Coordinates of C-alpha atoms in Angstrom, one line a residue:
Chain A
M17 CA 37.5 65.6 3.8
R18 CA 35.8 61.9 4.0
R19 CA 32.8 63.3 4.5
L20 CA 33.4 65.2 1.0
F21 CA 34.2 62.0 -1.2
L22 CA 31.3 60.0 0.6
A23 CA 29.3 62.7 -0.1
L24 CA 31.2 63.1 -4.1
T25 CA 30.5 59.0 -4.4
F26 CA 27.0 59.2 -3.5
I27 CA 26.0 61.8 -6.4
I28 CA 27.4 60.4 -8.9
F29 CA 25.8 56.9 -8.1
S30 CA 22.5 58.5 -7.8
V31 CA 23.1 60.0 -11.0
A32 CA 24.7 56.9 -13.0
C33 CA 21.1 55.3 -11.4
C34 CA 18.8 58.3 -12.9
F35 CA 20.8 57.4 -17.2
A36 CA 21.1 54.0 -16.3
N37 CA 17.0 53.8 -16.5
D38 CA 17.0 56.1 -18.6
N39 CA 19.0 56.0 -22.1
G40 CA 16.0 58.9 -23.9
K41 CA 15.9 57.0 -26.9
K42 CA 11.9 55.4 -27.3
S43 CA 11.1 52.9 -28.5
P44 CA 8.7 53.4 -32.0
E45 CA 5.1 53.0 -32.3
K46 CA 3.5 49.7 -33.9
K47 CA 0.5 50.4 -36.1
A48 CA -2.0 48.0 -35.2
P49 CA -3.8 46.1 -38.7
P50 CA -7.3 47.2 -39.4
A51 CA -9.9 44.5 -37.8
V52 CA -12.2 42.4 -40.4
L53 CA -15.6 41.4 -39.5
K54 CA -15.9 37.4 -40.0
I55 CA -19.7 35.4 -40.3
D56 CA -19.7 32.2 -39.0
T57 CA -21.9 30.4 -41.7
A58 CA -21.3 26.7 -40.2
Q59 CA -24.6 23.9 -39.6
L60 CA -25.2 23.5 -35.7
P61 CA -26.4 20.0 -35.9
A62 CA -29.5 18.8 -33.7
R63 CA -29.8 19.3 -29.9
R64 CA -29.2 16.0 -28.4
H65 CA -31.2 15.1 -25.0
F66 CA -30.2 12.9 -21.9
N67 CA -32.0 9.5 -21.7
E68 CA -33.9 10.8 -17.7
K69 CA -34.4 7.4 -17.5
K70 CA -31.1 6.1 -17.3
I71 CA -30.3 9.8 -15.6
N72 CA -32.5 8.8 -12.8
N73 CA -31.9 4.6 -12.8
Y74 CA -27.5 6.2 -11.5
L75 CA -29.0 9.1 -8.9
K76 CA -30.4 5.4 -7.3
D77 CA -27.4 3.1 -7.9
K78 CA -25.3 3.2 -4.4
E79 CA -22.5 2.8 -6.1
F80 CA -22.7 7.2 -7.6
I81 CA -24.9 8.2 -3.7
Y82 CA -21.1 10.2 -2.9
N83 CA -22.5 11.6 0.4
K84 CA -23.2 8.8 2.2
D85 CA -20.1 6.4 3.5
D86 CA -20.3 3.6 3.7
L87 CA -17.3 1.7 4.0
P88 CA -17.4 -2.8 3.6
G89 CA -17.4 -4.6 6.9
E90 CA -18.3 -1.1 8.6
T91 CA -19.8 -1.8 12.5
L92 CA -22.9 -0.7 13.5
W93 CA -21.0 1.6 16.7
N94 CA -18.0 2.8 13.7
R95 CA -21.2 3.9 11.7
F96 CA -23.4 5.6 14.8
W97 CA -20.2 7.6 15.1
R98 CA -20.0 8.5 11.5
W99 CA -23.5 9.5 11.8
F100 CA -23.3 11.7 15.2
W101 CA -19.7 13.4 13.5
Q102 CA -21.9 14.2 11.0
M103 CA -24.8 15.8 12.4
I104 CA -22.2 17.8 13.7
D105 CA -20.6 18.7 11.8
R106 CA -24.4 19.5 9.6
K107 CA -24.9 21.7 13.2
L108 CA -21.9 24.1 12.2
F109 CA -21.1 24.1 9.4
A110 CA -24.9 24.0 6.9
A111 CA -27.3 24.6 9.1
A112 CA -26.7 27.6 11.4
G113 CA -24.0 28.8 8.6
S114 CA -20.2 28.3 8.9
R115 CA -19.3 32.6 9.2
R116 CA -21.3 31.5 12.5
F117 CA -18.6 28.9 14.1
Y118 CA -16.2 30.8 13.4
F119 CA -17.8 33.3 15.7
Y120 CA -18.1 31.4 18.9
L121 CA -14.5 30.2 18.3
E122 CA -13.7 33.8 18.4
V123 CA -16.2 33.9 21.5
A124 CA -14.8 30.6 22.7
I125 CA -11.0 32.0 23.0
G126 CA -12.0 35.9 23.9
V127 CA -14.1 33.7 27.1
V128 CA -10.4 31.3 27.7
F129 CA -8.2 34.5 27.5
V130 CA -10.1 36.3 30.7
L131 CA -10.6 33.0 32.4
F132 CA -5.5 33.1 32.1
I133 CA -5.9 36.6 32.7
L134 CA -7.9 36.0 36.3
Y135 CA -6.2 32.5 36.7
K136 CA -2.7 34.6 36.7
V137 CA -4.0 37.4 38.5
T138 CA -6.0 35.9 41.4
G139 CA -2.8 33.4 41.2
I140 CA -5.7 30.3 42.0
N141 CA -3.4 27.1 41.3
A142 CA -6.3 25.4 39.0
I143 CA -4.4 22.4 38.6
S144 CA -4.7 21.4 42.2
V145 CA -8.1 22.7 42.4
F146 CA -8.9 19.4 40.2
R147 CA -5.8 17.1 41.3
G148 CA -4.5 16.5 44.6
K149 CA -2.0 17.8 46.2
A150 CA 1.7 15.7 45.9
R151 CA 1.6 14.9 49.5
D152 CA -1.0 12.7 48.8
I153 CA 0.6 10.3 46.5
P154 CA -0.6 7.0 47.5
F155 CA 3.1 4.9 48.4
T156 CA 3.8 1.2 47.3
Y157 CA 6.3 -0.1 49.9
S158 CA 4.0 -2.0 52.7
E159 CA 5.9 -1.4 56.4
S160 CA 7.9 -4.9 57.0
I161 CA 8.7 -4.4 60.2
E162 CA 7.0 -5.4 62.5
N163 CA 4.1 -3.5 64.6
I164 CA 5.7 -2.0 67.4
H165 CA 2.4 -1.3 69.5
E166 CA 1.3 -5.7 69.0
V167 CA 5.1 -7.0 69.2
N168 CA 4.6 -9.1 73.0
F169 CA 8.4 -7.3 73.4
D170 CA 8.8 -8.9 77.3
A171 CA 8.7 -12.4 75.9
E172 CA 10.4 -11.5 72.2
I173 CA 13.2 -10.2 74.6
E174 CA 13.3 -13.6 76.6
K175 CA 12.9 -16.2 73.4
A176 CA 15.8 -14.2 72.1
I177 CA 18.1 -14.6 74.9
T178 CA 17.5 -18.1 75.5
G179 CA 18.5 -18.9 71.9
H180 CA 21.8 -16.9 72.7
N181 CA 20.9 -14.7 69.5
Y182 CA 22.2 -11.2 71.7
R183 CA 21.9 -9.3 67.8
L184 CA 18.2 -10.0 67.9
A185 CA 17.4 -9.3 71.9
V186 CA 19.9 -5.9 71.3
R187 CA 17.3 -4.9 68.6
L188 CA 14.5 -5.8 70.6
L189 CA 15.4 -3.8 72.9
Y190 CA 16.2 -1.2 71.3
L191 CA 12.4 -0.9 69.4
Y192 CA 11.0 -1.4 72.7
S193 CA 12.8 1.5 73.7
L194 CA 11.4 3.2 70.8
K195 CA 7.6 2.0 71.8
Q196 CA 7.9 3.5 75.4
L197 CA 8.9 7.0 74.0
N198 CA 6.4 7.0 71.8
D199 CA 3.8 6.2 74.1
A200 CA 5.3 8.7 76.5
G201 CA 4.6 10.8 74.0
I202 CA 7.6 12.1 73.9
I203 CA 9.1 10.7 70.2
N204 CA 6.3 10.6 67.5
W205 CA 6.5 6.6 66.1
E206 CA 6.7 7.1 62.3
V207 CA 8.3 4.5 59.6
G208 CA 10.5 7.6 57.8
K209 CA 11.8 8.3 61.0
T210 CA 15.6 7.4 61.5
N211 CA 17.1 6.8 64.7
M212 CA 19.1 9.6 64.9
A213 CA 15.8 11.8 64.3
Y214 CA 14.1 10.5 67.2
V215 CA 17.0 11.3 69.4
N216 CA 16.4 15.1 68.0
E217 CA 13.9 14.9 69.6
L218 CA 14.1 13.6 72.7
P219 CA 14.7 17.1 75.2
E220 CA 18.0 18.1 76.4
G221 CA 19.3 16.0 79.8
E222 CA 20.3 12.6 80.9
R223 CA 17.3 10.6 79.2
K224 CA 18.5 12.5 75.1
R225 CA 22.6 10.7 76.7
L226 CA 21.4 7.7 77.8
F227 CA 19.2 7.5 74.9
R228 CA 21.9 8.5 71.9
I229 CA 24.4 6.0 73.5
L230 CA 22.0 2.6 73.2
T231 CA 20.9 4.4 69.9
R232 CA 24.8 3.8 69.0
Q233 CA 25.2 0.5 70.7
F234 CA 21.7 -0.3 68.6
E235 CA 23.4 1.6 65.1
Y236 CA 27.3 -1.1 65.3
I237 CA 25.3 -3.5 66.4
W238 CA 22.2 -4.1 64.2
Y239 CA 24.0 -1.8 60.4
G240 CA 27.6 -2.2 61.4
D241 CA 27.3 -5.9 61.8
F242 CA 29.8 -5.6 65.0
R243 CA 29.8 -8.9 67.4
V244 CA 27.8 -9.3 70.8
D245 CA 28.5 -11.6 73.3
S246 CA 27.0 -13.1 76.6
T247 CA 29.0 -10.2 78.8
S248 CA 28.7 -6.9 76.2
F249 CA 25.0 -8.1 76.5
T250 CA 24.7 -7.8 80.0
E251 CA 26.4 -4.4 79.4
I252 CA 24.4 -3.2 77.4
D253 CA 21.4 -4.3 78.8
T254 CA 22.4 -3.2 82.4
L255 CA 21.8 0.1 80.1
F256 CA 18.5 -0.4 79.1
K257 CA 17.0 -0.9 82.4
Q258 CA 18.9 1.8 83.0
F259 CA 16.9 3.8 80.5
K260 CA 13.6 2.4 82.1
Q261 CA 13.9 3.0 85.3
N262 CA 14.2 6.9 83.6
L263 CA 11.7 7.2 82.0
G264 CA 9.3 6.4 85.0
Chain B
M17 CA 31.7 6.0 76.6
E18 CA 29.3 4.8 73.4
N19 CA 31.4 3.2 71.9
E20 CA 33.6 1.0 74.4
F21 CA 31.3 -1.9 73.9
F22 CA 33.7 -2.1 70.4
E23 CA 36.4 -1.7 68.4
Q24 CA 37.0 -0.1 65.1
R25 CA 37.7 -2.7 62.7
T26 CA 38.9 0.0 59.8
D27 CA 41.6 2.9 61.3
L28 CA 40.2 5.9 59.6
S29 CA 42.5 8.0 62.4
K30 CA 44.5 9.5 59.2
L31 CA 41.2 10.7 56.9
S32 CA 39.2 11.9 59.9
A33 CA 42.2 13.9 60.4
A34 CA 42.4 14.7 57.3
V35 CA 39.4 16.1 57.0
E36 CA 39.2 17.8 59.8
Q37 CA 43.0 20.5 58.4
I38 CA 40.5 20.7 55.2
K39 CA 37.8 21.9 57.1
A40 CA 39.4 24.1 59.3
T41 CA 41.7 25.4 56.4
L42 CA 38.1 25.7 54.0
G43 CA 36.8 27.4 57.1
T44 CA 39.3 30.5 57.3
I45 CA 38.5 32.0 54.4
I46 CA 34.8 30.6 53.6
V47 CA 31.8 32.1 55.7
G48 CA 29.8 29.3 56.9
Q49 CA 28.2 26.6 53.5
H50 CA 29.6 23.7 56.3
E51 CA 26.9 21.3 54.8
S52 CA 28.8 22.8 51.4
I53 CA 31.8 22.0 52.5
D54 CA 31.4 18.3 54.7
L55 CA 29.2 17.2 50.3
L56 CA 32.5 18.3 48.9
I57 CA 35.0 16.1 50.9
A58 CA 32.6 13.8 51.1
G59 CA 32.6 13.8 47.6
I60 CA 36.1 13.5 46.5
L61 CA 36.0 10.2 49.0
A62 CA 33.6 8.9 47.1
D63 CA 35.6 9.5 44.0
G64 CA 32.4 11.3 42.4
H65 CA 32.0 14.5 40.6
I66 CA 30.2 17.5 42.2
L67 CA 28.7 20.1 40.4
I68 CA 27.8 23.3 42.2
E69 CA 25.1 25.1 42.1
G70 CA 24.3 28.6 42.6
V71 CA 23.3 32.1 41.8
P72 CA 26.2 34.5 41.1
G73 CA 28.6 36.6 43.9
V74 CA 27.9 33.3 46.4
A75 CA 31.7 31.3 45.9
K76 CA 31.3 28.4 44.3
T77 CA 33.6 28.8 42.6
L78 CA 35.9 30.0 45.5
T79 CA 34.9 26.8 47.4
A80 CA 35.9 24.2 44.7
K81 CA 39.4 26.3 43.9
L82 CA 40.4 26.4 47.7
I83 CA 39.5 22.2 47.8
A84 CA 41.1 21.7 45.0
K85 CA 44.2 23.4 46.5
A86 CA 44.1 21.3 49.9
I87 CA 45.0 18.9 46.9
D88 CA 48.4 18.4 45.9
A89 CA 47.9 17.1 42.6
Q90 CA 47.6 18.4 39.2
Y91 CA 45.3 21.0 39.1
S92 CA 43.4 22.6 35.6
R93 CA 40.2 24.9 34.9
V94 CA 38.7 25.5 32.2
Q95 CA 36.3 28.6 31.5
F96 CA 33.2 27.4 29.8
T97 CA 31.8 29.8 27.5
P98 CA 29.3 29.5 24.7
D99 CA 32.1 29.1 21.4
L100 CA 34.2 26.9 23.6
M101 CA 34.7 23.2 21.2
P102 CA 35.2 20.0 22.3
S103 CA 39.2 20.0 21.7
D104 CA 39.5 23.4 23.7
I105 CA 38.6 20.6 26.1
L106 CA 39.5 17.0 25.4
G107 CA 43.2 18.2 23.1
T108 CA 43.5 18.0 19.3
S109 CA 46.7 16.4 17.0
I110 CA 48.8 19.1 15.5
F111 CA 51.4 18.9 12.9
N112 CA 54.7 18.9 13.6
P113 CA 56.3 19.8 10.0
K114 CA 59.9 18.8 11.5
T115 CA 58.8 15.5 12.6
A116 CA 56.2 15.1 9.7
E117 CA 53.3 13.9 12.0
F118 CA 50.5 14.9 13.9
E119 CA 51.3 15.1 17.8
F120 CA 48.4 15.0 20.3
K121 CA 48.7 18.2 21.9
R122 CA 46.4 17.5 25.6
G123 CA 43.3 20.1 26.5
P124 CA 42.6 20.9 30.2
V125 CA 41.0 17.8 31.5
F126 CA 44.5 16.3 31.9
G127 CA 44.3 16.7 35.3
N128 CA 43.8 14.8 39.0
I129 CA 41.5 18.0 39.8
I130 CA 39.4 19.8 37.1
L131 CA 37.5 22.9 37.3
I132 CA 35.3 24.1 34.9
D133 CA 33.5 26.7 35.8
E134 CA 30.3 28.3 34.8
I135 CA 29.6 24.3 33.3
N136 CA 26.4 25.5 32.0
R137 CA 27.5 28.1 29.3
A138 CA 28.4 25.9 26.6
P139 CA 26.7 24.3 24.6
A140 CA 25.7 20.6 24.6
K141 CA 28.6 20.0 22.1
T142 CA 30.8 20.9 24.1
Q143 CA 28.8 19.0 27.0
S144 CA 29.1 15.8 25.7
A145 CA 33.3 15.6 24.9
L146 CA 33.3 15.2 28.8
F147 CA 30.6 11.9 28.9
E148 CA 33.4 9.7 28.1
V149 CA 36.0 11.5 30.4
M150 CA 33.5 11.2 33.4
E151 CA 32.1 8.2 33.4
E152 CA 35.1 5.7 31.4
R153 CA 38.3 8.7 32.8
Q154 CA 39.3 7.7 29.6
I155 CA 38.8 9.4 26.4
T156 CA 39.4 8.4 22.5
I157 CA 40.7 10.9 19.7
D158 CA 41.6 10.1 16.2
G159 CA 41.8 5.9 17.7
H160 CA 43.9 6.7 20.1
Q161 CA 42.7 6.0 24.2
Y162 CA 43.8 8.0 26.9
K163 CA 43.7 7.3 30.3
M164 CA 43.5 9.6 32.6
E165 CA 46.1 9.2 36.1
E166 CA 43.7 9.1 39.0
P167 CA 42.2 10.5 41.4
F168 CA 40.5 12.0 38.5
T169 CA 37.5 14.6 39.6
V170 CA 35.7 17.1 38.0
L171 CA 34.0 19.6 40.4
A172 CA 32.2 22.0 38.1
T173 CA 29.9 25.3 38.8
Q174 CA 27.1 26.8 36.9
N175 CA 24.5 29.1 37.3
P176 CA 20.7 28.8 38.2
V177 CA 19.6 27.7 34.5
E178 CA 17.1 29.9 34.6
H179 CA 19.6 32.7 34.0
E180 CA 20.6 34.6 31.2
G181 CA 23.2 32.9 28.6
T182 CA 22.7 29.6 30.3
Y183 CA 22.7 26.1 28.5
R184 CA 20.5 23.1 30.5
L185 CA 23.2 20.5 30.7
P186 CA 21.6 17.0 28.5
E187 CA 20.3 14.4 31.1
A188 CA 23.6 11.3 30.4
Q189 CA 25.9 14.5 31.9
L190 CA 23.8 15.4 34.8
D191 CA 24.2 12.2 35.7
R192 CA 28.0 11.2 35.8
F193 CA 27.5 13.7 38.7
L194 CA 27.4 12.1 42.1
F195 CA 26.5 15.4 44.3
K196 CA 24.5 18.3 43.0
I197 CA 24.8 21.0 45.7
E198 CA 23.7 23.9 46.4
V199 CA 25.1 26.9 48.1
K200 CA 22.7 29.1 49.3
Y201 CA 22.2 32.5 50.5
P202 CA 24.4 33.3 53.4
T203 CA 22.6 34.6 56.8
L204 CA 22.8 37.5 58.8
E205 CA 25.5 36.9 60.9
E206 CA 27.6 35.0 58.1
E207 CA 27.6 37.9 55.7
I208 CA 28.6 40.7 58.6
A209 CA 32.0 38.2 58.6
I210 CA 31.8 38.0 54.8
V211 CA 32.1 41.4 54.7
T212 CA 34.1 41.9 58.1
Q213 CA 36.4 39.5 56.7
Q214 CA 36.9 41.1 53.0
H215 CA 37.7 44.5 54.8
Q216 CA 40.1 43.4 56.7
Q217 CA 41.5 42.1 54.1
K218 CA 42.6 38.8 55.4
T219 CA 40.7 36.8 52.1
A220 CA 43.0 37.5 49.2
D221 CA 46.2 37.0 51.6
Q222 CA 44.6 33.3 53.2
L223 CA 44.1 32.2 49.5
N224 CA 47.7 32.4 48.8
H225 CA 49.0 30.4 51.9
V226 CA 46.7 27.5 51.5
A227 CA 48.9 24.5 52.3
P228 CA 48.2 21.5 50.6
V229 CA 46.8 18.5 53.2
L230 CA 46.3 15.4 50.7
S231 CA 48.5 14.4 47.9
A232 CA 47.0 12.5 45.0
V233 CA 48.8 8.9 46.8
D234 CA 47.0 9.7 49.3
I235 CA 43.4 10.6 48.3
N236 CA 44.1 6.7 46.6
E237 CA 44.7 5.5 49.2
L238 CA 41.9 7.2 50.9
R239 CA 38.7 6.1 48.3
K240 CA 40.4 2.4 48.6
Q241 CA 38.8 2.8 52.7
V242 CA 35.8 4.1 51.7
R243 CA 35.2 1.7 49.1
A244 CA 35.6 -1.4 51.4
L245 CA 33.3 -0.2 54.4
H246 CA 30.1 -2.2 55.9
V247 CA 27.2 -2.0 54.6
E248 CA 24.3 -4.3 55.8
D249 CA 22.2 -6.0 53.2
K250 CA 18.8 -3.9 54.4
L251 CA 20.5 -0.7 54.0
I252 CA 20.6 -1.9 50.1
E253 CA 17.4 -2.6 49.6
F254 CA 16.3 0.8 51.4
T255 CA 18.6 3.0 48.9
A256 CA 16.8 0.1 46.1
K257 CA 13.2 1.1 47.2
V258 CA 15.2 4.5 47.5
I259 CA 15.7 4.4 43.5
H260 CA 12.2 2.9 43.0
E261 CA 10.2 5.2 43.9
T262 CA 11.7 7.6 42.2
R263 CA 10.3 6.3 39.0
N264 CA 6.8 4.6 39.9
N265 CA 6.6 8.9 41.9
K266 CA 3.4 10.9 39.8
S267 CA 5.1 13.6 40.8
L268 CA 8.3 12.8 38.6
Q269 CA 8.5 12.2 34.4
L270 CA 11.9 10.5 35.3
G271 CA 13.6 8.9 38.4
G272 CA 16.8 7.9 39.1
S273 CA 19.4 4.9 37.4
P274 CA 21.0 2.2 39.3
R275 CA 24.3 4.8 38.4
A276 CA 21.8 6.5 40.9
S277 CA 21.7 3.9 43.8
L278 CA 25.4 3.3 43.5
A279 CA 26.1 7.0 43.9
I280 CA 23.9 6.5 47.4
I281 CA 25.7 4.0 48.7
N282 CA 29.2 5.1 47.7
A283 CA 28.5 9.2 48.9
A284 CA 27.0 7.5 52.0
K285 CA 29.6 5.2 52.6
A286 CA 32.1 8.1 52.0
M287 CA 29.7 10.1 54.6
A288 CA 29.6 6.7 57.2
A289 CA 34.2 7.4 56.9
I290 CA 33.5 11.0 58.0
N291 CA 31.7 10.6 60.6
G292 CA 34.4 8.0 61.7
R293 CA 32.3 5.1 61.3
D294 CA 33.3 2.3 59.3
F295 CA 29.4 0.8 58.8
V296 CA 27.1 3.0 56.9
T297 CA 23.7 3.8 59.1
P298 CA 20.0 4.8 57.3
D299 CA 21.1 8.7 58.4
D300 CA 24.0 8.3 56.0
I301 CA 22.0 7.6 53.4
I302 CA 19.0 10.0 53.9
Y303 CA 21.6 12.2 53.9
V304 CA 23.3 11.8 50.7
V305 CA 20.2 11.2 49.0
P306 CA 18.7 14.9 48.0
P307 CA 22.0 15.8 46.5
V308 CA 22.2 12.4 44.3
L309 CA 18.9 13.0 43.7
R310 CA 18.2 16.6 42.6
H311 CA 19.9 16.6 39.6
R312 CA 19.5 13.3 38.1
I313 CA 15.5 12.9 38.4
M314 CA 12.7 15.0 36.8
L315 CA 9.4 16.7 38.4
T316 CA 6.3 16.2 35.8
P317 CA 5.6 19.8 34.5
D318 CA 2.8 20.3 36.5
K319 CA 4.6 20.0 39.7
E320 CA 7.3 22.4 37.9
M321 CA 4.8 25.2 37.3
E322 CA 3.1 23.9 41.1
G323 CA 6.4 25.7 42.2
I324 CA 7.8 22.3 43.8
T325 CA 11.3 21.2 43.8
P326 CA 13.1 18.3 43.1
D327 CA 13.9 18.3 47.4
I328 CA 10.0 18.6 47.8
V329 CA 9.2 15.4 46.2
I330 CA 12.7 13.9 48.2
A331 CA 11.7 14.9 51.3
Q332 CA 7.6 13.3 50.9
M333 CA 9.5 9.8 48.8
I334 CA 11.5 9.2 51.8
Q335 CA 9.2 10.4 54.3
K336 CA 7.3 7.3 53.5
I337 CA 10.0 5.0 52.7
E338 CA 10.6 1.9 56.4
V339 CA 13.8 3.0 57.2
P340 CA 15.4 -0.6 58.2
R341 CA 15.8 -1.8 61.8

């Protein structure tokens, strides 16, 4: 029933449209008036000519040379570049013709497209060909701690103990341990590594256990700002000596 | 033996016990994800909001729900959708014909632990609704200021930006998250354990019986304790150098803000507390730098094209900065 209703509606509106466009009446034809030929009898004035001399004078005048832009106050350098680009412009458009330019442009786009496809297919990293890798980024900070390879640890530690600066003495003892581990080829000293990173570099065993304890003590004193007196320093110093013995 | 020379200045026993209990509770349901759980706990202790990102099906929402369940506080959840309006989150004024006055109807943001699921399904307009509440812990509507009750923590989950129907969060909002935790696929062993657990129908049952470990008051107390931990000046300088480097690094077009420096210190304090120390070490800082920075920095287009990730740049940067000792 719904389909029948839709079909009927469609037919009614389609027919109505046809009638709307054509009402069956034709418009009356209009008759054109008869053509009448008129003859122009007006008299023309005598033909006038431009003064050739004046025209030549105008042509020589700089103000009327429009294809050359002499800008007021233009420097010699700017004038050179303007000449350069005008020459390029003439070569590309005036001399060879703009059609040839567009032909070259199409060829260039085609070449770029082919290179892009090759780049995608081969997976070459075009940027890295011209630029360094990210790891080569120059770093702005310099090493501020002492170079552990140049410090006279024995003398410095002695000096700190004599001055009752046990905090500094523990720090120097710890740095000395790191140097000894590095010299023995057990760890690889780098400024960016943390103390726990060095602990993890050590193979399992007594040496690692001792170094872990020393690391914790150093961290409590140096980062935790825990006080260290002569008694506790003597105990810590004994552990450092044990560690040194273990290293052989 | 290791700490026999030093006595702890701060009593962290309650905090350590709570952390262990939360880990144990979550460990019965969540397989693996130890780093994510540590960071979630650290984030809550550091009074920060946490963004959890991962592909669908890696238990992002489940982890966030469990953490919320482990805390006995007002919990609300909002599912972000493309047609969500700011008033759907914050609340709106409704006319009451009985009193002939407008009454403010509070939105789901009024709570202690707010879980926003699939946060990047909503466009920037809706995201912007969270700017004030996440940073200032208050909202301003119709000239009235409504303060949030402490603790106030937003745990949001999102799919990676490249996925269908997602919007990139505005930088201003990303900066408000303390951590962006990336949840990775489980290992083979973990996957077997997940399937076995599900097969034995343990998960659903256990999920309903998760008991709260900490109250809102406890959380506030622990946060106070964490804030008071010791940070040596050299480590503050080290943190500032890390952030400063992000602003000068050629691989980055957007570096970290001062808020990032503060976030690193706060998060490092929380990590120190979790590890049972009342002072921060360089390890704590280095551990929290990637989750604090990965969503705040922006790579240059050429580095993105090369397939470099923020984590790679961060690792390279940290390697070159001298650890103070």
